[in-house]
mmCIF file of C-alpha atoms in Angstrom:
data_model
loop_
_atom_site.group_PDB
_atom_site.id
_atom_site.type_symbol
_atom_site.label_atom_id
_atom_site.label_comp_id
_atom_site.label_asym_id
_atom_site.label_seq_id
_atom_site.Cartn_x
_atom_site.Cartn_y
_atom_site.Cartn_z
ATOM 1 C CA UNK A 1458 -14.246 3.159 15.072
ATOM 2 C CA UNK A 1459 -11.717 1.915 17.459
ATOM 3 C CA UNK A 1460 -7.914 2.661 18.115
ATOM 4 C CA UNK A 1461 -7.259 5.765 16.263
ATOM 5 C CA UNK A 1462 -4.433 7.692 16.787
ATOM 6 C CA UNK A 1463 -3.356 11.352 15.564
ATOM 7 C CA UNK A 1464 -0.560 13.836 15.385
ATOM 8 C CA UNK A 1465 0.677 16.409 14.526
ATOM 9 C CA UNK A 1466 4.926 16.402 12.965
ATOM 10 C CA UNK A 1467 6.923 19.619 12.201
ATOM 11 C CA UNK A 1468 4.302 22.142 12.282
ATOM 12 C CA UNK A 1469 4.117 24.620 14.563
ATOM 13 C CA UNK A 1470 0.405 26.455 14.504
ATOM 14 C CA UNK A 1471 2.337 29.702 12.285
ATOM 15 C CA UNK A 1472 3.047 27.582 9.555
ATOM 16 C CA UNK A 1473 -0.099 24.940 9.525
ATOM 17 C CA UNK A 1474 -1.173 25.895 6.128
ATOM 18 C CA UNK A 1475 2.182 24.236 5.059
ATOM 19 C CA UNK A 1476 0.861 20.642 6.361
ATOM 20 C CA UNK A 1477 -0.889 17.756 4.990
ATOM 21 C CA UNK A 1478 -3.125 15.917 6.896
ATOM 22 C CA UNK A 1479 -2.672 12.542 5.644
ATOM 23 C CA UNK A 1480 -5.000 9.113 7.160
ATOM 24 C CA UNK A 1481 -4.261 5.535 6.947
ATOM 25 C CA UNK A 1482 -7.758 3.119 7.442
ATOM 26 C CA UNK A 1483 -7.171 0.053 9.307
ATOM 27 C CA UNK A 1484 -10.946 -1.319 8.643
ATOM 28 C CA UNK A 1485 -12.372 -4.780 7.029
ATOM 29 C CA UNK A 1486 -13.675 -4.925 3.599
ATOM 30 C CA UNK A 1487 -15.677 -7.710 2.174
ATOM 31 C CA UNK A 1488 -17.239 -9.017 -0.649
ATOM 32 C CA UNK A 1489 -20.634 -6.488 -0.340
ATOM 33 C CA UNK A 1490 -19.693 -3.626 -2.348
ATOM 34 C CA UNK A 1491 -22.765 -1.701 -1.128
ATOM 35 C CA UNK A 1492 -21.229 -2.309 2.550
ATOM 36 C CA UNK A 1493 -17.944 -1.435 1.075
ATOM 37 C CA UNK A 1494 -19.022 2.224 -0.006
ATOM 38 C CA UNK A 1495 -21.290 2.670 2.845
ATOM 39 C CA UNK A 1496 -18.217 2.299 4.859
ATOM 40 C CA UNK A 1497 -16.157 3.834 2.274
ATOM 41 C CA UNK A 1498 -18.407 7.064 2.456
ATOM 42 C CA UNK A 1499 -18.315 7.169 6.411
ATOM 43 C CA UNK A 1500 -14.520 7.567 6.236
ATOM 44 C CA UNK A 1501 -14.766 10.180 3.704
ATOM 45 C CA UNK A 1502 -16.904 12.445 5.466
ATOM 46 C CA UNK A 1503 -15.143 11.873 8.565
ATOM 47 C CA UNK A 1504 -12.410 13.018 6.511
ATOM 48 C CA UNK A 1505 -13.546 16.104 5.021
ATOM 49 C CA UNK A 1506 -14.999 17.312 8.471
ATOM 50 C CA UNK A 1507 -11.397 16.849 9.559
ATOM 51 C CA UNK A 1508 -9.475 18.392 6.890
ATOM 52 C CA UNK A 1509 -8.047 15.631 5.474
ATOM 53 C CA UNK A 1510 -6.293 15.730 2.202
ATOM 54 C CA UNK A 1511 -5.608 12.346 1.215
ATOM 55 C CA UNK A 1512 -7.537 8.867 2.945
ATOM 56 C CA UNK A 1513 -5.567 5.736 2.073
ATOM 57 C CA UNK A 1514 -8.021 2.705 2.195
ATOM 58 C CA UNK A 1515 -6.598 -1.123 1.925
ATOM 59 C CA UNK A 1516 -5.941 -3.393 -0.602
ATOM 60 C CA UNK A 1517 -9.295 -4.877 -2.087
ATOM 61 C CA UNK A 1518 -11.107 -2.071 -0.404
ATOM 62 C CA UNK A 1519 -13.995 -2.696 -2.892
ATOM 63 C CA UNK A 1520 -14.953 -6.144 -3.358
ATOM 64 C CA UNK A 1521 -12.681 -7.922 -0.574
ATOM 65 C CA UNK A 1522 -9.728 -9.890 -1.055
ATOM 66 C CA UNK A 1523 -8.929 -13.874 -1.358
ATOM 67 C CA UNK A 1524 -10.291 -15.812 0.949
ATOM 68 C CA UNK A 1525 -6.897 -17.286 1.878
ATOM 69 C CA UNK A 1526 -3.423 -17.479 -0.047
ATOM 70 C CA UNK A 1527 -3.853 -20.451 -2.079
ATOM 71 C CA UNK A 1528 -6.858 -21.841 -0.961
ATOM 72 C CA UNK A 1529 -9.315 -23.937 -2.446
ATOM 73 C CA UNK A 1530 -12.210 -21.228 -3.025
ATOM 74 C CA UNK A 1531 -9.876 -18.806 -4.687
ATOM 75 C CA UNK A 1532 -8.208 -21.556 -6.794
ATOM 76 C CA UNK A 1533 -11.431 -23.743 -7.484
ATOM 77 C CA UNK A 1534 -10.913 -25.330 -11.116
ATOM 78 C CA UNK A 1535 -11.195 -22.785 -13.552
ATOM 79 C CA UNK A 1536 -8.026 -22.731 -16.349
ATOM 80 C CA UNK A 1537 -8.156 -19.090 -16.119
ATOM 81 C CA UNK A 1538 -8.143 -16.338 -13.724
ATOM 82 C CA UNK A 1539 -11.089 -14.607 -15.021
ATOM 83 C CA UNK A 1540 -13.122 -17.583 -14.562
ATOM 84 C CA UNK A 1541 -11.756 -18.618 -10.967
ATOM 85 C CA UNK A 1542 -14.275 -17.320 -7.719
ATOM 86 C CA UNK A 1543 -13.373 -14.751 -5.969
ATOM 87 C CA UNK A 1544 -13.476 -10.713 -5.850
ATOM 88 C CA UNK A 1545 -15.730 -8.884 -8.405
ATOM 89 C CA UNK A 1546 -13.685 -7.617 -11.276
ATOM 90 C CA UNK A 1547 -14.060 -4.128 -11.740
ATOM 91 C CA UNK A 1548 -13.148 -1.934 -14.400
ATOM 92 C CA UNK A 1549 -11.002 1.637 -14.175
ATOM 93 C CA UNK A 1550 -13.971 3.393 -15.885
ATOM 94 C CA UNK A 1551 -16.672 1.587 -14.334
ATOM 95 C CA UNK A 1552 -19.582 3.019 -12.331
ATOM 96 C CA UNK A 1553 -17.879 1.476 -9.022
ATOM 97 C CA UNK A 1554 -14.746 4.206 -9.209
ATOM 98 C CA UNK A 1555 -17.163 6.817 -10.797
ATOM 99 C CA UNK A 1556 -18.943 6.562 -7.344
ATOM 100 C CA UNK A 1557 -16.010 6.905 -5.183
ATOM 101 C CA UNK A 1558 -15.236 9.894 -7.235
ATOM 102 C CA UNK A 1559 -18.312 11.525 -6.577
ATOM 103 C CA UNK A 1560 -18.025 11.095 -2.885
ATOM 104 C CA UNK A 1561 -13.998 11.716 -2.828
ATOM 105 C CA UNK A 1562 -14.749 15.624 -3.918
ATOM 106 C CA UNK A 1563 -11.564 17.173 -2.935
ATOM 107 C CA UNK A 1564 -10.133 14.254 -1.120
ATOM 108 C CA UNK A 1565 -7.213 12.291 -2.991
ATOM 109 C CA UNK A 1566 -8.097 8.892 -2.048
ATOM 110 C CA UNK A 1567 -6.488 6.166 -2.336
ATOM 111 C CA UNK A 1568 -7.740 2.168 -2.370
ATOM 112 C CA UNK A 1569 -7.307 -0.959 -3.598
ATOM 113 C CA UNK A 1570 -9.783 -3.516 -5.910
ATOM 114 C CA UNK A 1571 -9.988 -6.592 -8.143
ATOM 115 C CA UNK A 1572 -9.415 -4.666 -11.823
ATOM 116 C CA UNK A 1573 -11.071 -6.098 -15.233
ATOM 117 C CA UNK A 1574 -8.113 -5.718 -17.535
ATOM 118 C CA UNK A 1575 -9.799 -7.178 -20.114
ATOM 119 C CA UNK A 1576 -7.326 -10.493 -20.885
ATOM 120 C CA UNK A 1577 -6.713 -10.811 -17.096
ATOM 121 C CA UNK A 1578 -7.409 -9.584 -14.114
ATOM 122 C CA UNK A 1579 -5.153 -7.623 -11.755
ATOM 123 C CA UNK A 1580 -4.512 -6.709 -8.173
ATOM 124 C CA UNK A 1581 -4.732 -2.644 -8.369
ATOM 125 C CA UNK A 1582 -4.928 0.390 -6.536
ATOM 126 C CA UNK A 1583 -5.694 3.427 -7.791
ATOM 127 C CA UNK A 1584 -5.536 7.195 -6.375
ATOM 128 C CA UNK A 1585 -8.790 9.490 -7.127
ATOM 129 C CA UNK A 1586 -10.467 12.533 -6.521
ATOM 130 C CA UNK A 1587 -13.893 14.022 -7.875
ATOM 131 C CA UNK A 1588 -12.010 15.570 -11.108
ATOM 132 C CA UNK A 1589 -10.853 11.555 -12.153
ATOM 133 C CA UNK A 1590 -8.193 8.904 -11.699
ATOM 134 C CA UNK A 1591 -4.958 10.246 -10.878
ATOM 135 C CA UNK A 1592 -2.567 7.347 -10.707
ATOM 136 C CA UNK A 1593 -3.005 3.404 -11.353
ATOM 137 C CA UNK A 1594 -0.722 0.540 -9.857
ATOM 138 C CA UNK A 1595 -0.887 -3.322 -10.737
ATOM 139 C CA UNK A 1596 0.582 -5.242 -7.838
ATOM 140 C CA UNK A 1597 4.087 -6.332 -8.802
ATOM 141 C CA UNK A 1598 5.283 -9.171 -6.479
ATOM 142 C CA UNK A 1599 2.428 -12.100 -5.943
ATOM 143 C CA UNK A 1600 2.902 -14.283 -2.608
ATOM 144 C CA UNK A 1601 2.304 -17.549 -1.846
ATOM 145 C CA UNK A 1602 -0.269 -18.422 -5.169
ATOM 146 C CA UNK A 1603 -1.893 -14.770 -5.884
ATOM 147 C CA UNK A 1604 -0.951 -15.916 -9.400
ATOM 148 C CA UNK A 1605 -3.746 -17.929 -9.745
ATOM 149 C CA UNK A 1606 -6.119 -15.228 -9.281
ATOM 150 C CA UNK A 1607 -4.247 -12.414 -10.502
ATOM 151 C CA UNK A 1608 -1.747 -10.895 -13.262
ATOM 152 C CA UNK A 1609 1.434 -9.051 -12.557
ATOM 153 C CA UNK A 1610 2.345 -5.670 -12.706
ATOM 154 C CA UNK A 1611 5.159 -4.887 -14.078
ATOM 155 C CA UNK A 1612 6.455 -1.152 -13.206
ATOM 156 C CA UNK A 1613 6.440 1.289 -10.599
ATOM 157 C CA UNK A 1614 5.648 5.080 -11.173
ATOM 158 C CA UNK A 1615 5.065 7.957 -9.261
ATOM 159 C CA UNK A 1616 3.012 11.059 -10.537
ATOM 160 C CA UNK A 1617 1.472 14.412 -9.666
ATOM 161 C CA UNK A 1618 -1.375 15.242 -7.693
ATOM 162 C CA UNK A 1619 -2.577 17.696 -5.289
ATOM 163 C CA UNK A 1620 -1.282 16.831 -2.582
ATOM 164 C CA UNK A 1621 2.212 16.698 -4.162
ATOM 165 C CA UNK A 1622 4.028 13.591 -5.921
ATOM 166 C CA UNK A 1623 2.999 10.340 -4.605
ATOM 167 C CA UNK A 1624 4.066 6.677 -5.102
ATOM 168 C CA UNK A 1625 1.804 3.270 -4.316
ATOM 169 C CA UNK A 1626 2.354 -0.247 -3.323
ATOM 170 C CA UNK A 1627 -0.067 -3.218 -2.798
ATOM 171 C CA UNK A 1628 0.923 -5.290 -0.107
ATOM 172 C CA UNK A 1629 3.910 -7.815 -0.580
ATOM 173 C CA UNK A 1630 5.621 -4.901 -2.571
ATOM 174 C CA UNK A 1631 6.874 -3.439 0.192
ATOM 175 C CA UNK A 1632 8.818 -6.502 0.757
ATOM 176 C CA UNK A 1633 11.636 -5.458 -1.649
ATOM 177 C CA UNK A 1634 13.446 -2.309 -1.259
ATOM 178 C CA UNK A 1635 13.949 -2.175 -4.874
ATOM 179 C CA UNK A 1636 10.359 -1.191 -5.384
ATOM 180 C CA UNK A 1637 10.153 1.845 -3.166
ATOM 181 C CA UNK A 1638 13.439 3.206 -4.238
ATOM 182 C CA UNK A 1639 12.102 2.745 -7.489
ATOM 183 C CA UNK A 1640 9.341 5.331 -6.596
ATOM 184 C CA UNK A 1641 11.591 7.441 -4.515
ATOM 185 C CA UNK A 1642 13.977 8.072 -7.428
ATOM 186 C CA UNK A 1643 10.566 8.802 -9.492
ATOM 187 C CA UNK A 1644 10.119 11.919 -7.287
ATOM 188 C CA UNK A 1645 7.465 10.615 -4.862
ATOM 189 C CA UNK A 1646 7.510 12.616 -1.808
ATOM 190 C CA UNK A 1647 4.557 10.483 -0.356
ATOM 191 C CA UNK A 1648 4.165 6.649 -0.772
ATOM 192 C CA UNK A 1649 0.965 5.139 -0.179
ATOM 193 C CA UNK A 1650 1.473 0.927 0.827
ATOM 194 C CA UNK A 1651 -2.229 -0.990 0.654
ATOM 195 C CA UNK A 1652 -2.291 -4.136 2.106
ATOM 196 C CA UNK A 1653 -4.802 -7.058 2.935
ATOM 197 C CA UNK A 1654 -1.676 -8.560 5.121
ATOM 198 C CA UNK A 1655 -2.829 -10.848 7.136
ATOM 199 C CA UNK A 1656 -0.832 -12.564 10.786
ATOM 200 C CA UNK A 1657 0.915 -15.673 10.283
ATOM 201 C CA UNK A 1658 -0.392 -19.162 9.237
ATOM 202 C CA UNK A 1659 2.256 -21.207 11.312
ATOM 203 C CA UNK A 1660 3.230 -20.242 15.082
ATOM 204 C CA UNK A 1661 0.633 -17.803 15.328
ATOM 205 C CA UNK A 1662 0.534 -15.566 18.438
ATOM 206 C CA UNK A 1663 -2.293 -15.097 20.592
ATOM 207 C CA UNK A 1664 -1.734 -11.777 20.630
ATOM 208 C CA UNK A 1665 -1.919 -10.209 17.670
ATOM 209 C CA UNK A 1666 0.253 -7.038 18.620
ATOM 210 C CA UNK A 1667 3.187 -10.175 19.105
ATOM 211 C CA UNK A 1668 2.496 -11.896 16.081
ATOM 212 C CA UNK A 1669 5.678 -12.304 13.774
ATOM 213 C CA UNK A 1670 3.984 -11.027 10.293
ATOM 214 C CA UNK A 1671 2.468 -7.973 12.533
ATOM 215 C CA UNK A 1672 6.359 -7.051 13.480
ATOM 216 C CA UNK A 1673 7.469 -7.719 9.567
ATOM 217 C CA UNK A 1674 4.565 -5.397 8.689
ATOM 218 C CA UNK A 1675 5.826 -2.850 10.871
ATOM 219 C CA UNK A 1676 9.205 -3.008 10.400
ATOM 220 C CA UNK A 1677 8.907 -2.857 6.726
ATOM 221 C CA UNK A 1678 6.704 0.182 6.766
ATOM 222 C CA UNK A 1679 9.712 2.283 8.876
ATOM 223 C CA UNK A 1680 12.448 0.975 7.294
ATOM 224 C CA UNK A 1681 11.422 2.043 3.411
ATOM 225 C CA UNK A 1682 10.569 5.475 5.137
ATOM 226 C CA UNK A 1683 13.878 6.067 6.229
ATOM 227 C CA UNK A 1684 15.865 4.647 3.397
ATOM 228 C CA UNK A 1685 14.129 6.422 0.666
ATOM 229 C CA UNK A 1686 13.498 9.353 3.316
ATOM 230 C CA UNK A 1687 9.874 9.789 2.065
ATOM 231 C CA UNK A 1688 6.289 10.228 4.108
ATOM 232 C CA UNK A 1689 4.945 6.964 4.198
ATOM 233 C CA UNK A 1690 1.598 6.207 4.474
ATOM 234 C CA UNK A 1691 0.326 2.375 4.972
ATOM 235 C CA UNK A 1692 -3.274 1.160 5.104
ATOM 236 C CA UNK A 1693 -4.407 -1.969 5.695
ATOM 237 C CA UNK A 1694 -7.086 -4.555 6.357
ATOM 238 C CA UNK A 1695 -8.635 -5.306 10.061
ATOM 239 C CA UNK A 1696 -10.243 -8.497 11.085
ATOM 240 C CA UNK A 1697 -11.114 -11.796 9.209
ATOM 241 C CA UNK A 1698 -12.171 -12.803 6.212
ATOM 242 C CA UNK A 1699 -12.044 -16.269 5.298
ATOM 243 C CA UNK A 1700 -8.921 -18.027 6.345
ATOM 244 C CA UNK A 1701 -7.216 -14.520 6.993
ATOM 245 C CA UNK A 1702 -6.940 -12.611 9.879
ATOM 246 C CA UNK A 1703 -5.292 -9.206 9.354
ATOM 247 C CA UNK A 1704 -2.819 -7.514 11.401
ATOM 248 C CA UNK A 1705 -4.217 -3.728 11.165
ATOM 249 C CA UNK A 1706 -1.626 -1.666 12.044
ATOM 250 C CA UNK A 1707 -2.617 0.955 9.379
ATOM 251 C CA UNK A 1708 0.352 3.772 10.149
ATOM 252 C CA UNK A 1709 1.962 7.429 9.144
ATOM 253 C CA UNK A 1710 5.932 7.132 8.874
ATOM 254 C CA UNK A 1711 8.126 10.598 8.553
ATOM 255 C CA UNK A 1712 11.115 10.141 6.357
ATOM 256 C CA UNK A 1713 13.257 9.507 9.008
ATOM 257 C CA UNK A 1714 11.637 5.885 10.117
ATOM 258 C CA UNK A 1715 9.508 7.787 12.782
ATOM 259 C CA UNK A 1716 5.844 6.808 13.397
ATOM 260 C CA UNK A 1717 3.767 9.475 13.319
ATOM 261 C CA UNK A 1718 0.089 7.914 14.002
ATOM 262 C CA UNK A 1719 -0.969 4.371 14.252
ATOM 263 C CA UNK A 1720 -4.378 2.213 14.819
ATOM 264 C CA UNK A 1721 -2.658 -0.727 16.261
ATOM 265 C CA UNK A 1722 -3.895 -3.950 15.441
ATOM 266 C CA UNK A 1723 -7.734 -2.938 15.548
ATOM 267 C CA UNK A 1724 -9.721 -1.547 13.272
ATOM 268 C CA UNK A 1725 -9.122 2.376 13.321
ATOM 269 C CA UNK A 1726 -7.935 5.811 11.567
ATOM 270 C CA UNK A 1727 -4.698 6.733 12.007
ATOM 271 C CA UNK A 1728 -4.082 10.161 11.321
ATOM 272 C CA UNK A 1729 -1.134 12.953 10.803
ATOM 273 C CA UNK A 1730 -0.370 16.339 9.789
ATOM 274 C CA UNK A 1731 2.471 16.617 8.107
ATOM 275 C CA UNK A 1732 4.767 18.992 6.637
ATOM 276 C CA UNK A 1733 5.854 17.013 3.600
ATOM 277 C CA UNK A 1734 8.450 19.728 2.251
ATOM 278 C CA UNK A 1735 9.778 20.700 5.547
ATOM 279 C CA UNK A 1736 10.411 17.231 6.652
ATOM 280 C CA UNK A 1737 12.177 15.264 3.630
ATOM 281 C CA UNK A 1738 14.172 18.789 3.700
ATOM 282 C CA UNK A 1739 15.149 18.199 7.023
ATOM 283 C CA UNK A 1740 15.678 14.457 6.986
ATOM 284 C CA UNK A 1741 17.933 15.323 3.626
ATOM 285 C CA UNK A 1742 19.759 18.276 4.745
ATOM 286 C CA UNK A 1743 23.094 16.392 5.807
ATOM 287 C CA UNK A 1744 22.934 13.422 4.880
ATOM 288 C CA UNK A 1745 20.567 12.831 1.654
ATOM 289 C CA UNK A 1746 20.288 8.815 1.045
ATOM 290 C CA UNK A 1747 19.196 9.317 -3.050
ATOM 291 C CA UNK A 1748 22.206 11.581 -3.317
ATOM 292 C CA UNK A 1749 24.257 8.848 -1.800
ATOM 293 C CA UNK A 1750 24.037 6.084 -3.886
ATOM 294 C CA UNK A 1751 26.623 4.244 -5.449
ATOM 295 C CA UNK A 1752 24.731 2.818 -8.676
ATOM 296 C CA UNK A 1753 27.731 2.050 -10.290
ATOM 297 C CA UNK A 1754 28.353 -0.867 -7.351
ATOM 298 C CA UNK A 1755 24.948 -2.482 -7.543
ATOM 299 C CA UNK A 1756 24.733 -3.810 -10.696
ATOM 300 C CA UNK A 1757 24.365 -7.297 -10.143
ATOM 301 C CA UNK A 1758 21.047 -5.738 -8.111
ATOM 302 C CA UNK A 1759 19.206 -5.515 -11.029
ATOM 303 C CA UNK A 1760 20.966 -8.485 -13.264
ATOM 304 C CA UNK A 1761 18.594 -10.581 -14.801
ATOM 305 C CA UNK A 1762 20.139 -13.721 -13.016
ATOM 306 C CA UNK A 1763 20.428 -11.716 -9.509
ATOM 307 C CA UNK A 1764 18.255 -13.976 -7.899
ATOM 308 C CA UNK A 1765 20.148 -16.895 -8.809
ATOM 309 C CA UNK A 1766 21.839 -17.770 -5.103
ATOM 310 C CA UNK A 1767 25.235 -17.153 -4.749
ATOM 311 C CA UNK A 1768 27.986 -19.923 -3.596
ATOM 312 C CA UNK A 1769 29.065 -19.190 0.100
ATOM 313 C CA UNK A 1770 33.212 -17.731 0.701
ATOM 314 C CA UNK A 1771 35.330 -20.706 1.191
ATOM 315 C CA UNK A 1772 36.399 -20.377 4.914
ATOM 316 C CA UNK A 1773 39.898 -22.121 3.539
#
């Protein structure tokens, strides 16, 4: 595995026992699950040989994701979404996740899958270790026709596990600011973001590292680390598949928009140790962004018409 990158933030060798070692995969998952957890349980005893306490894997980890946004495979003819091609649907207390389990053993890991809801079908990511499911997230916001292949979440929840409080995104959720503050204000002191985000379709760069939707990736990933001032952890898909070609860039951000690993646009591990506690203290000592806020002047945020565009100040 290429293009890995550690390090080590805010802790000194005297207080190491106060870290997390946290690593984001940058690797490509297809449509093979048995390829999926052989390469699934390579990473996780890479991981437990190096200490690592939680593994975030990519969106659609298990199964693989569309073949392209809107196209014709993904869309086919079917009225319904469970009946459209596409990633195996898989259910929360299916064998699949029981085997992850078993090989997660202390590990909190964290990846991404095509769920069975039963009715519908939904883009989810879930966070596990050998004792069971620990958190479960629907993907929220759907680009560019993932409706036709996919439900909607609808909420966004942090919650407890060992390695402290932890929030997740899929993707195009970490496109709206609203989502991580959501988690943020929930208590998470880590959020995990999986992605299957591919380069762009128009005015594509030959170099991937230059490639607009690489930069947006990136960007995004800092900048709802520093204004929630939260450890933020992003995995994401390498390669092709299909019509995609993924930007990588699986990263470690401390809470104050710093990047503390990264794979680059290949295929790799990027990890960090972190002190979780020690750095949201320090990033929040002076001046604490959730303390901040100004609720009471954002209402129209939230308003159910908000999105409705606004007419431009008269210049007169």
């Amino acid at each position: 595995m290429s293009s890995t990158t550690t390090s080590t933030a805010a802790a000194p060798a005297t207080t190491r026992s106060a870290t997390t070692r946290v690593a984001a995969v940058a690797q490509g998952f297809g449509r093979d699950l048995e390829e999926n957890f052989a390469a699934i349980g390579r990473l996780l005893q890479e991981a437990r040989a190096s200490g690592t306490h939680l593994l975030a894997l990519p969106e659609a980890c298990l199964g693989g994701y569309l073949s392209g946004l809107g196209a014709a495979e993904d869309r086919g003819t079917a009225r319904s979404r469970r009946e459209r091609p596409g990633p195996p649907a898989l259910r929360l207390d299916g064998p699949e996740l029981r085997r992850v389990q078993r090989m997660a053993g202390d590990v909190v890991v964290v990846l991404g899958f095509c769920e069975d809801g039963g009715a519908d079908r939904y883009n989810t990511a879930v966070a596990l270790t050998g004792d069971g499911l620990l958190g479960v997230h629907r993907k929220v916001h759907q680009p560019l026709g993932e409706n036709l292949s996919y439900a909607a979440g609808d909420r966004f929840e942090a919650f407890d596990t060992p390695v402290g409080r932890l929030g997740m995104q899929i993707c195009y959720d970490k496109a709206f600011p609203e989502a991580a503050r959501a988690l943020a204000l929930d208590g998470a002191r880590i959020v995990v973001s999986v992605s299957a985000w591919p380069a762009s379709r128009t005015a594509a760069a030959a170099d991937l590292a230059e490639d607009r939707w690489t930069k947006r990736f990136d960007l995004y990933d800092r900048a709802r680390a520093l204004e929630n001032q939260v450890v933020w952890v992003a995995a994401n898909q390498a390669g092709t598949f299909g019509a995609l070609r993924y930007v990588g860039s699986a990263k470690v951000v401390g809470p104050g928009g710093d990047v503390l690993a990264a794979t680059g646009t290949g295929a790799g591990v990027a990890v960090a140790d972190v002190d979780v506690e020690g750095e949201l203290a320090a990033a929040r000592r002076s001046m604490f962004n959730l303390r901040d806020r100004r609720p009471d002047t954002y209402t129209t945020v939230v308003a159910a018409n908000a999105h409705a565009p606004r007419r431009e100040p008269s210049l007169a």
